[in-house]
Coordinates of C-alpha atoms in Angstrom, one line a residue:
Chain Q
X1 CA -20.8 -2.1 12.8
X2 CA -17.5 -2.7 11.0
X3 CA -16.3 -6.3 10.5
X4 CA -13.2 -7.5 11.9
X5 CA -10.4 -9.6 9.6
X6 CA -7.9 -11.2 10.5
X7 CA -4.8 -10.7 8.6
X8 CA -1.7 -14.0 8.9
X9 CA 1.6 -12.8 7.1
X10 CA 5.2 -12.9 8.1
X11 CA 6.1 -10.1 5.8
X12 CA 5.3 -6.6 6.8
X13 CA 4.4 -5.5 3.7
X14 CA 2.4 -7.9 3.0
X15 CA 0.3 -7.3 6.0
X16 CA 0.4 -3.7 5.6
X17 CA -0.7 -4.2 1.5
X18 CA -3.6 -6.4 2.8
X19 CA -5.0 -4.4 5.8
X20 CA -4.7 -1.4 3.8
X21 CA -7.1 -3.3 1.1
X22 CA -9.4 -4.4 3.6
X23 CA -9.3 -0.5 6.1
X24 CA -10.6 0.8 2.5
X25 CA -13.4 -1.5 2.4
X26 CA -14.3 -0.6 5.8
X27 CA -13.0 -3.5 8.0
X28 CA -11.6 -3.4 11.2
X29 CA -7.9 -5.0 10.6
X30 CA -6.2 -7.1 13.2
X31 CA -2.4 -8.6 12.1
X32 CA -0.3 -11.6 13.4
X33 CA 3.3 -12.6 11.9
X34 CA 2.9 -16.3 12.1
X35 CA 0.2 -18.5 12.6
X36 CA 1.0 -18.9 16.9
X37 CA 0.3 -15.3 16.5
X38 CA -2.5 -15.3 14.3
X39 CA -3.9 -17.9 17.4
X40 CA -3.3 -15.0 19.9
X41 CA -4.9 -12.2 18.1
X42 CA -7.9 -14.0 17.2
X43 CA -8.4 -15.3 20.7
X44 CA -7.7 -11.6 21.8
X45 CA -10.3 -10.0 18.8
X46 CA -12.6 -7.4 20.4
X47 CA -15.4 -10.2 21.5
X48 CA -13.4 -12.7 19.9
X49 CA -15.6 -12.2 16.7
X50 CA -13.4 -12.3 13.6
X51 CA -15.5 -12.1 10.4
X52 CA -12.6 -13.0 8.0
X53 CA -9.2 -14.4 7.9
X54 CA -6.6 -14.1 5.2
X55 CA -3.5 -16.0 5.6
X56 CA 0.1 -16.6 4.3
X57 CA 1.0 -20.4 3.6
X58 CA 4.9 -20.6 4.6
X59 CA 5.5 -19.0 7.7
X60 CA 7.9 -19.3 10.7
X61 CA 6.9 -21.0 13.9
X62 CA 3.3 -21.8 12.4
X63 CA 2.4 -22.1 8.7
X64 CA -0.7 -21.6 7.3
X65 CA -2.1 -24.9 6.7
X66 CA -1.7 -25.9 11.0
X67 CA -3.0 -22.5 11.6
X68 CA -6.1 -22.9 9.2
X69 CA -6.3 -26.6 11.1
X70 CA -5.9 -24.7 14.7
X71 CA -9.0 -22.2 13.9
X72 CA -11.3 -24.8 12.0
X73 CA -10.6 -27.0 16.0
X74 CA -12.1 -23.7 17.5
X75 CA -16.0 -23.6 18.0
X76 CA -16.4 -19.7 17.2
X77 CA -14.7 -20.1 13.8
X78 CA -15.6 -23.4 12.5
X79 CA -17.5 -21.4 9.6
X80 CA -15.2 -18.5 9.7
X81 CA -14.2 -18.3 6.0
X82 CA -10.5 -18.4 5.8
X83 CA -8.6 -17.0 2.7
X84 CA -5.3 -18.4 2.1
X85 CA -3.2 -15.7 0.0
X86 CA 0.4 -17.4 -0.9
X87 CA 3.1 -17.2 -4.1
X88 CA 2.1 -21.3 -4.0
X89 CA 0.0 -22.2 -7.2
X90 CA 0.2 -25.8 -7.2
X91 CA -2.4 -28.0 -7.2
X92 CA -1.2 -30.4 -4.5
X93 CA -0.8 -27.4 -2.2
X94 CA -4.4 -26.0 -2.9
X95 CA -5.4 -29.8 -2.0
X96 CA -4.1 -29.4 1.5
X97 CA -5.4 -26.5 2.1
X98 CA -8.6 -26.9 1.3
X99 CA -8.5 -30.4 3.3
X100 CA -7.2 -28.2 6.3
X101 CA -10.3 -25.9 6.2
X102 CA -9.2 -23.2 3.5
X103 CA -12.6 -21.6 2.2
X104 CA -10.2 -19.9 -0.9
X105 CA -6.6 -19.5 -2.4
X106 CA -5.5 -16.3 -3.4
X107 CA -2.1 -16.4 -5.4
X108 CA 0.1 -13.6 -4.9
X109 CA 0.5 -10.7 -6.7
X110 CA -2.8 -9.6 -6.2
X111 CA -4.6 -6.4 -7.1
X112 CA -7.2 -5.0 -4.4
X113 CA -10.3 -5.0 -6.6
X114 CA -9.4 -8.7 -6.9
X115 CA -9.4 -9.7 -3.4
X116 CA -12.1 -7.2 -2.5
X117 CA -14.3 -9.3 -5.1
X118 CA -13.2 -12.7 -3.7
X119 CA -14.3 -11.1 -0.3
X120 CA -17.8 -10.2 -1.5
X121 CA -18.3 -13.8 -2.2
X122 CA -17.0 -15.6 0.6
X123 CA -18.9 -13.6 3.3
X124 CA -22.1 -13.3 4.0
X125 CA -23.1 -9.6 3.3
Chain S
X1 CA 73.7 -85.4 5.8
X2 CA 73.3 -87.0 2.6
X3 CA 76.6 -89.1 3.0
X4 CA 74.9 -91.1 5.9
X5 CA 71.8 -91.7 4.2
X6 CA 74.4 -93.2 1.2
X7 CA 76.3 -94.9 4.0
X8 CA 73.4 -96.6 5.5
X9 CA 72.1 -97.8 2.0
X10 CA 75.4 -99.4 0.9
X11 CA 75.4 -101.7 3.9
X12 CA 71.7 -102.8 2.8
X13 CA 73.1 -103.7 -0.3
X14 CA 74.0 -106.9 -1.4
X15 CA 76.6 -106.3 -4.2
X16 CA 78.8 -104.3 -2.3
X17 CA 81.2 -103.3 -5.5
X18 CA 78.5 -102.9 -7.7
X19 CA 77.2 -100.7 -4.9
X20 CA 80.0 -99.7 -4.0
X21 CA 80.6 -97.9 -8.2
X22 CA 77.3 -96.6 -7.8
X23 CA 77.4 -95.5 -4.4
X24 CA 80.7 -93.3 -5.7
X25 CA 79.1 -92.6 -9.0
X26 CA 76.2 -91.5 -6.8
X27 CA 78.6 -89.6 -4.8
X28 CA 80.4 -87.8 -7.5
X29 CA 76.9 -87.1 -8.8
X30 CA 75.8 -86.1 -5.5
X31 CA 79.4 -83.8 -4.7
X32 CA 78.7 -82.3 -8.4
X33 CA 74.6 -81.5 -7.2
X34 CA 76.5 -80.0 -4.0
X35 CA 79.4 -77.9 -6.2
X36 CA 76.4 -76.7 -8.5
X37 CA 74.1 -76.3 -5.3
X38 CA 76.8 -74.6 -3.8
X39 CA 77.4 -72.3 -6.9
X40 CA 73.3 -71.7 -7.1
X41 CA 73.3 -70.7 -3.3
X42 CA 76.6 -68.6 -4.5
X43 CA 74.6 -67.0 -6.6
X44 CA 71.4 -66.6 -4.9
X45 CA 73.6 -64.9 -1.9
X46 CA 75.0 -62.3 -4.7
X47 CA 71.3 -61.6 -5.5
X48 CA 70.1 -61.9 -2.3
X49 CA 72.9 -58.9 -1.4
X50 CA 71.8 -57.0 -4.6
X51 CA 68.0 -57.3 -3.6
X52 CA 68.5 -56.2 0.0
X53 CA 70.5 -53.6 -1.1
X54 CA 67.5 -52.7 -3.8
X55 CA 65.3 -53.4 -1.0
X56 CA 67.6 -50.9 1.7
X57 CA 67.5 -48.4 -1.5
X58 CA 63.7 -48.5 -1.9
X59 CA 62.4 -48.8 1.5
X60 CA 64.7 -45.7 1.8
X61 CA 62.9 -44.4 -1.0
X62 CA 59.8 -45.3 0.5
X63 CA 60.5 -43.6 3.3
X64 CA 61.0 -40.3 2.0
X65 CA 58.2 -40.5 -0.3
X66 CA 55.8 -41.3 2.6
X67 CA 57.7 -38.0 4.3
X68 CA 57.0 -36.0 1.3
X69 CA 53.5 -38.0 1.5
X70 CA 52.9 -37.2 4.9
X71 CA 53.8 -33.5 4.5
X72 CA 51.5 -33.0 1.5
X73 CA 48.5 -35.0 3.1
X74 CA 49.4 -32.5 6.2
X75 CA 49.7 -29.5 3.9
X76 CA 46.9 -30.5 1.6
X77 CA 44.1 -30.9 5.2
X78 CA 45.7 -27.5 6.4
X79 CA 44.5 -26.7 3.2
X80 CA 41.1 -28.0 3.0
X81 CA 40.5 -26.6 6.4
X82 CA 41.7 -23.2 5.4
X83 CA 38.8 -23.8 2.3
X84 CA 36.6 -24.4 4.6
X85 CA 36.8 -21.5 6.6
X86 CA 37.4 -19.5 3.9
X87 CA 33.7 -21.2 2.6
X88 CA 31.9 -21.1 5.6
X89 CA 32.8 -17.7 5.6
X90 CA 32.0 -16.9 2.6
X91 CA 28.4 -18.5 3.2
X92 CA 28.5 -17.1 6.5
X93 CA 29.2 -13.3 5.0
X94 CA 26.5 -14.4 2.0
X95 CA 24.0 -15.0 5.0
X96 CA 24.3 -12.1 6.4
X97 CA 24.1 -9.9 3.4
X98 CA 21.2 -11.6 2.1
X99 CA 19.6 -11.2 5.9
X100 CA 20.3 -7.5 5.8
X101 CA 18.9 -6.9 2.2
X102 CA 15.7 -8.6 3.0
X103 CA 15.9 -6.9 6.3
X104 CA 16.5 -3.2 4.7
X105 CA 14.3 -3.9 1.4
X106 CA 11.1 -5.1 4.2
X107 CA 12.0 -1.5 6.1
X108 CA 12.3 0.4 2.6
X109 CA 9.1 -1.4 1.3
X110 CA 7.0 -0.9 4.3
X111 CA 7.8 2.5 4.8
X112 CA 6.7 3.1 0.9
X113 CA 3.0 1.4 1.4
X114 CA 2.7 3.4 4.8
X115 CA 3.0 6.4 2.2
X116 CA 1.4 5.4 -0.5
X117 CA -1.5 4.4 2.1
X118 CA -1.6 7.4 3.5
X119 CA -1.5 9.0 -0.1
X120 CA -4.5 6.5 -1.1
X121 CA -6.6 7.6 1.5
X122 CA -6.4 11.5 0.7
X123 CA -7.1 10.9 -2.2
X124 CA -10.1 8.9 -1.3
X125 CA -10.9 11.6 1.1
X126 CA -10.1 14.4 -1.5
X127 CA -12.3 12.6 -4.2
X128 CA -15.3 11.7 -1.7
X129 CA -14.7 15.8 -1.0
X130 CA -15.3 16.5 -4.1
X131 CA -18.1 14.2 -4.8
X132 CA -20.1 15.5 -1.7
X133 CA -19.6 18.9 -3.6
X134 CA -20.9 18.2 -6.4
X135 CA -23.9 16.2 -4.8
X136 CA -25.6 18.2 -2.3
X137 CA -22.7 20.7 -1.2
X138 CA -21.8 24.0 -1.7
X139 CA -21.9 23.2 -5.4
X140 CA -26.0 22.9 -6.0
X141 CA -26.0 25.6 -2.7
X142 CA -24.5 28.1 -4.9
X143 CA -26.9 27.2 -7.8
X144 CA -30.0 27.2 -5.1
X145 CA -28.5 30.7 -4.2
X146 CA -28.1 32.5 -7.7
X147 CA -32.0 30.9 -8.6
X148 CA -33.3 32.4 -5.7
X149 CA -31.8 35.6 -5.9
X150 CA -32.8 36.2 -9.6
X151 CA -36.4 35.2 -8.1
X152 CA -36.2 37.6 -5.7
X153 CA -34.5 40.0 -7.9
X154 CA -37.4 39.6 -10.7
X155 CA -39.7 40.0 -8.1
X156 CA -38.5 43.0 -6.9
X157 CA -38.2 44.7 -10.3
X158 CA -42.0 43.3 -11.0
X159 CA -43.0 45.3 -7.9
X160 CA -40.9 48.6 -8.8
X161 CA -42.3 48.6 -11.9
X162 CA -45.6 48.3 -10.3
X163 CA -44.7 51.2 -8.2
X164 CA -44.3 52.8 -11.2
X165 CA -46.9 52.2 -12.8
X166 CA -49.2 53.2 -9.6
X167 CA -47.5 56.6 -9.2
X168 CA -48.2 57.3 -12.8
X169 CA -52.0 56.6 -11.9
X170 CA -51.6 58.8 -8.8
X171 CA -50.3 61.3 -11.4
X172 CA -53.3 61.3 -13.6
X173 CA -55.5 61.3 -10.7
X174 CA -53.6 64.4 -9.2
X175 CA -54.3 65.9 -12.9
X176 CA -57.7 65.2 -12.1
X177 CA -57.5 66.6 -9.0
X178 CA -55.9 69.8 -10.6
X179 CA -58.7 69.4 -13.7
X180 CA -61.3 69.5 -10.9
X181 CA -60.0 72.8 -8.8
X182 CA -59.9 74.8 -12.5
X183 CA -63.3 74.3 -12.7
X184 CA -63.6 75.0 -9.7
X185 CA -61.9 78.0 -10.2
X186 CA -64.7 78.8 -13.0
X187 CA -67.2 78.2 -10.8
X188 CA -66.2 80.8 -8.3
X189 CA -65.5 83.2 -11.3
X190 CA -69.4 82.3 -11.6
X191 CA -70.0 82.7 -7.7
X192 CA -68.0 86.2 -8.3
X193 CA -70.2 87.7 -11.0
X194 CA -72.9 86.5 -9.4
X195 CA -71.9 88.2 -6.1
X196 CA -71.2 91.7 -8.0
X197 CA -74.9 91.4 -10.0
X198 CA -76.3 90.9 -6.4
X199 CA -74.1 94.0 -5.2
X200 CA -75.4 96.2 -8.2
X201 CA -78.8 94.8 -7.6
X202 CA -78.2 96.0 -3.9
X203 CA -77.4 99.3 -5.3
X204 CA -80.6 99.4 -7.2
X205 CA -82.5 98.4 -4.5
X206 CA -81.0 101.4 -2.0
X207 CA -81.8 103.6 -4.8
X208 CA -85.5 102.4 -5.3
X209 CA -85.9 102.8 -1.5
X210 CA -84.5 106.3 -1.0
X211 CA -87.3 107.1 -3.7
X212 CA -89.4 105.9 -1.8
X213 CA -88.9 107.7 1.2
X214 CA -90.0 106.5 4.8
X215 CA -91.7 103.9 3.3
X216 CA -89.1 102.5 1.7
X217 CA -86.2 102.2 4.7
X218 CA -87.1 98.9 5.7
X219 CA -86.4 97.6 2.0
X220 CA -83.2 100.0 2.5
X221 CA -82.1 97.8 5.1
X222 CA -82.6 94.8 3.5
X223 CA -80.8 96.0 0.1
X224 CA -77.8 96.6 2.6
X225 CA -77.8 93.2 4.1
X226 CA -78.0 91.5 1.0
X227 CA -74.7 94.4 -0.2
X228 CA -73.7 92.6 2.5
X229 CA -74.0 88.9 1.9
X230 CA -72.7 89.8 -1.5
X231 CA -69.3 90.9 -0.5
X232 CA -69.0 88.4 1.8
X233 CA -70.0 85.8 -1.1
X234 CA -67.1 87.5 -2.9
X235 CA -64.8 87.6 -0.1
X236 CA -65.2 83.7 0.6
X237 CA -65.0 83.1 -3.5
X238 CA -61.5 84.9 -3.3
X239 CA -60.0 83.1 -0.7
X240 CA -61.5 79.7 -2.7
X241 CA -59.6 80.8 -5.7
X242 CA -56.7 81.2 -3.4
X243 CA -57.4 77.5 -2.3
X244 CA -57.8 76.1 -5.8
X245 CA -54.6 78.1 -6.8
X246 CA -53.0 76.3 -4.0
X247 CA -54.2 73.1 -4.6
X248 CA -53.4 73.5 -8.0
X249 CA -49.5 74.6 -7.6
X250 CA -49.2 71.7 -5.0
X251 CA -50.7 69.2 -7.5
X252 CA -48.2 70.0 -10.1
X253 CA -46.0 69.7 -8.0
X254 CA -47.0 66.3 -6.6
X255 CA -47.3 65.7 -10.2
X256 CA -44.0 66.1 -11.0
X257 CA -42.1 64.7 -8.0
X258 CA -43.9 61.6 -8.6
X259 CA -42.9 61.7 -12.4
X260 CA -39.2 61.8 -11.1
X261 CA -39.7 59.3 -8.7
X262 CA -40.7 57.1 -11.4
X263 CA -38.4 57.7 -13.7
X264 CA -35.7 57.2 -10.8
X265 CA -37.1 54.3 -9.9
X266 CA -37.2 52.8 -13.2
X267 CA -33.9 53.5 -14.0
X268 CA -32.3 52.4 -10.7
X269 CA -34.2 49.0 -11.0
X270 CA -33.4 48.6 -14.6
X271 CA -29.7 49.5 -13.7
X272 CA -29.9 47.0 -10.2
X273 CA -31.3 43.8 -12.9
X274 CA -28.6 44.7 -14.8
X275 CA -25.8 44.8 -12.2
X276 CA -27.4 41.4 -10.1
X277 CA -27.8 39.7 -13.4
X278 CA -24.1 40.0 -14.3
X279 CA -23.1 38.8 -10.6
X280 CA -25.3 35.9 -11.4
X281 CA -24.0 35.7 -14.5
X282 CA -20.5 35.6 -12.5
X283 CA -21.2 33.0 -9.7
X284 CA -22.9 30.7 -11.9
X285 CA -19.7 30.8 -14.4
X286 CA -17.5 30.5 -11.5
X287 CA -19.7 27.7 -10.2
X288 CA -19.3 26.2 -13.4
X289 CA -15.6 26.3 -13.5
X290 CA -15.3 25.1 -9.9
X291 CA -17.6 22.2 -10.4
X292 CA -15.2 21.3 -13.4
X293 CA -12.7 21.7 -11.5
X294 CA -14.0 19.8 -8.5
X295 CA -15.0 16.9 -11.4
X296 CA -11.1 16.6 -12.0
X297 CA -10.1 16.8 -9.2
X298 CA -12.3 13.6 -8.3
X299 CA -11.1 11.7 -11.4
X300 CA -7.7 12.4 -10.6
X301 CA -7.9 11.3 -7.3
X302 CA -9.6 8.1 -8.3
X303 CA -6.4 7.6 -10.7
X304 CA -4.2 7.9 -7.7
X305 CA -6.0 5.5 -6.0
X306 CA -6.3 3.1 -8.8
X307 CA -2.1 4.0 -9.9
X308 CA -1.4 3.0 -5.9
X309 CA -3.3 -0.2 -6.1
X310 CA -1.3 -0.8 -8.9
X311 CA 2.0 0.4 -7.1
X312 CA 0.8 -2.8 -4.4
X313 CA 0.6 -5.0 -7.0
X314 CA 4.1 -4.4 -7.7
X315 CA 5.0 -4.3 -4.6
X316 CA 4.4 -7.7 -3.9
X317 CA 7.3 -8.9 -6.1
X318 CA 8.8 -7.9 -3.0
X319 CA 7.5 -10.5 -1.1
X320 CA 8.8 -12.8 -4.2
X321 CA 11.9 -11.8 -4.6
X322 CA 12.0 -12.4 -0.6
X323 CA 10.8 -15.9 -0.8
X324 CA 13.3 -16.5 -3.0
X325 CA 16.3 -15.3 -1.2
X326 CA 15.4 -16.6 1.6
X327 CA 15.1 -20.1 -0.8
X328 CA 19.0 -18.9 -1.3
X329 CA 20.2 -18.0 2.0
X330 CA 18.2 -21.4 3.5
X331 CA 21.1 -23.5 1.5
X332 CA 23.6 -21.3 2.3
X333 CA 22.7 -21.9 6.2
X334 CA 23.2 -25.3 6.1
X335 CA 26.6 -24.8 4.3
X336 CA 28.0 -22.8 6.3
X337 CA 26.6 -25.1 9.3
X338 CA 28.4 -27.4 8.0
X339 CA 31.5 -26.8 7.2
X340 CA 31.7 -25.4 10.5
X341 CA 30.8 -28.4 11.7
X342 CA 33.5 -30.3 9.9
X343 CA 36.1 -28.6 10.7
X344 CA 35.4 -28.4 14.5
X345 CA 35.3 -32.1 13.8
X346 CA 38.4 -31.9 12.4
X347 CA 40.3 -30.2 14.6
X348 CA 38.7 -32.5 17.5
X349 CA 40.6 -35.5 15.4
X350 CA 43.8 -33.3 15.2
X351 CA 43.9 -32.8 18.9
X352 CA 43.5 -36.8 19.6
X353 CA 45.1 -37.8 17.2
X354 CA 48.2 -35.7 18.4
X355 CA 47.8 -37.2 21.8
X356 CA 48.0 -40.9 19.8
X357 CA 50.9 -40.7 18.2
X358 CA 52.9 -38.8 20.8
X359 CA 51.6 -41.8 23.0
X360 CA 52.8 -44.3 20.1
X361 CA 56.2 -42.7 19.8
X362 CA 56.8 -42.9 23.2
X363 CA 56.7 -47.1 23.3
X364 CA 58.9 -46.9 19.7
X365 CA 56.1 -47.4 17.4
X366 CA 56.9 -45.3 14.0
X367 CA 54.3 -42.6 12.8
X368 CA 55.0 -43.9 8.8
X369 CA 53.3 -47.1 10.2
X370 CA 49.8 -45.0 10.0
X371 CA 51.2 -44.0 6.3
X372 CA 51.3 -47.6 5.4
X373 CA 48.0 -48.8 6.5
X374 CA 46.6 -45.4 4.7
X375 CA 43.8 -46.4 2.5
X376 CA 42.2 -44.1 0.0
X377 CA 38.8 -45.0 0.4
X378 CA 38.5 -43.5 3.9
X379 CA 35.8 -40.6 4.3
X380 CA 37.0 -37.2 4.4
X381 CA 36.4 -36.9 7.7
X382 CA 38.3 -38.8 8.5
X383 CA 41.7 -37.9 7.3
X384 CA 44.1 -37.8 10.4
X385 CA 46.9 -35.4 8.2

């Protein structure tokens, strides 16, 4: 059975870049545009199972650090690893999110193999 | 008033004359203190006149440069608000722009990795196509094929060749055959002779018994009947021969239709190897080629799909360059926001202000008052002009 991932972005293209990355790997891609969105969908997944979650930092309405603090305050993804994949490379940034629940921190541009490899490590095969 | 303070003293003093000299020297000093008083106050009037009419000439002055004042402060807010809507349109139009860039570029560059996706994933297709090919498709299929029909092809020439090789042994048995009925052939040349000797033997016998007479008819009769069994020995040698001949004839014949056969047979499935091993020869060269082929194609469509990946990657400056005129436009906002503000401020403190000083000009009060108590160090926002 395919896993599910749950893909946080307020650009488009971004979200299209990503799921298209993650559809070639053989997930099952679900998208929100903020992090109040990202909430919805993965309360909404099919069986509300999500396997991953890869998510923007800035954001409109909800960024990604309250959204990663939202999900890790939900029992069914507690241990959900959660990807954050942002232009942000500072230190002080990467602090917060990994004290919000972060499990990694992808800096944008990325290439596919990357992320796919980052993946592979993060979740349990 | 100083001529009864002098009066009163001289009657306090007790040597009148003496007083009386020094109350007039006193007095002369005191008319002479009055004449140059009088000349001083004189004077002071005449300057007093020229610096009331300096004073007449520069608050008159005054109050045409505090007009002149007045209008420029008036002209020079008129002109700050106009450069500030001018700004805050500026920012506003700025805004917008940027807003519709990001807006278009998201549209453009979505639309691009929809098609490049869908480009990535025929490839994928196209090179797992071509992979499945080569694996266990049509590509080892073909190969299976061609092997198994040059088996059956060798087989089949192994058993024509057989064949031929059998039909050559039926051959030299049919010569055999034939060897066997010429002899035979001699043999009933044998039975023949022998059936003539018996019929001349016959004769002899008849002969002997007609000399004999009576006595000899019985052995008369039985030379006939063995006469007889002689030409019938000889009649059924004849049609033997006949048999043999026709045996013969028919052998050769056999003989040599099989010869044919075989050398037809022969030839054909020389000619038949020949032809199916150049077809095999064919398929397995175009096999070959389409396998290359098929190998290209699956490298190039792995290049596509490493050349899009890479096309994502730049892509993503996108989402930069997007950050960072939204980083622009953020600033811009808030200018525009306020300067708006301010001058809707501004206007709001034209409006009252209006309603002040028509209000202080109708109990007399006048407007260059406000220019007086004007102080530089008020905020901008302020400004009443």
């Amino acid at each position: 059975m395919a896993k599910t991932a749950l893909v946080v972005d307020d650009s488009t293209s971004m979200r299209q870049m990503v799921s298209m990355t993650l559809k070639g790997a053989g997930f099952q891609v679900i998208e929100g545009g903020n992090g109040q969105e990202g909430l919805d969908k993965l309360k909404g997944a099919p069986g509300s199972k999500v396997d991953l979650i890869i998510t923007d930092l800035n954001m409109p309405i909800m960024d990604g650090l309250a959204f990663i603090r939202q999900v890790r305050a939900q029992s069914g993804s507690r241990f959900t690893p959660i990807l954050m994949l942002t232009t942000e490379s500072g230190d002080a940034r990467k602090m917060e999110g990994k004290a919000a629940g972060a499990t990694g921190w992808i800096v944008k541009p990325f290439h596919p193999d990357q992320i796919l490899k980052v993946i592979d490590k993060v979740l349990p095969s | 008033m100083n001529l009864f303070i002098w009066s009163k003293h001289l009657k306090q003093t007790s040597d009148p004359i003496h007083e009386a000299i020094e109350l007039r020297q006193q007095l002369a000093d005191a008319k002479a203190t009055v004449a140059r008083q009088e000349e001083e106050i004189a004077e002071l009037t005449e300057e007093r006149a020229k610096w009331e009419d300096l004073a007449k000439s520069v608050t008159e002055h005054y109050k045409n440069s505090s007009s002149a004042a007045t209008a420029a402060m008036e002209s020079s807010a008129n002109e700050k608000q106009q450069l500030q809507l001018h700004v805050a349109s500026v920012a506003d139009s700025l805004v917008g722009q940027i807003v519709t860039a990001l807006s278009e570029a998201e549209s453009a560059v979505s639309n691009a990795i929809e098609t490049f996706s869908k480009i990535a994933c025929d490839a994928e297709e196209t090179a797992q196509s071509a992979m499945d090919v080569l694996g266990t498709g049509t590509a080892s299929n073909v190969d299976g094929i061609a092997d198994e029909a040059a088996t059956v092809m060798g087989r089949f020439i192994e058993g024509m060749l057989l064949t031929t090789r059998q039909v050559g042994m039926s051959a030299k048995q049919i010569e055999i055959l034939v060897s066997v009925s010429q002899k035979m052939a001699k043999l009933l040349d044998d039975v023949d002779g022998i059936a003539r000797q018996t019929t001349l033997l016959s004769l002899n016998a008849t002969i002997e018994a007609a000399h004999a007479g009576s006595a000899g008819s019985g052995f008369s009769v039985v030379a006939g009947e063995v006469r007889k069994l002689a030409d019938r020995s000889r009649q059924t040698a004849d049609r033997l021969r006949k048999l043999t001949d026709e045996v013969t004839t028919h052998s050769h014949a056999v003989c040599r239709d099989l010869g044919l056969a075989a050398e037809n047979c022969l030839e054909e499935s020389c000619q038949a190897q020949v032809m199916v091993n150049r077809m095999l020869d064919s398929v397995t060269h175009a096999n070959s080629e389409r396998q290359a082929a098929v190998e290209i194609l699956g490298r190039k469509s792995e290049a596509i799909s490493k050349d899009i990946y890479s096309i994502m990657v730049a892509f993503q400056f996108h989402d930069l360059l997007r950050q960072r005129l939204e980083h622009v436009a953020d600033p811009l906002c808030t200018l525009r926001d306020t300067l708006n503000g301010q001058r809707e401020y501004t206007a709001s403190l034209d409006y009252a202000v209006g309603q002040n000083s028509f209000s202080a000009c109708a109990v007399g009060t006048t407007p260059e008052l406000e220019v007086v108590n004007y102080s530089a160090d008020q905020d901008d926002n302020f400004i009443l002009f």
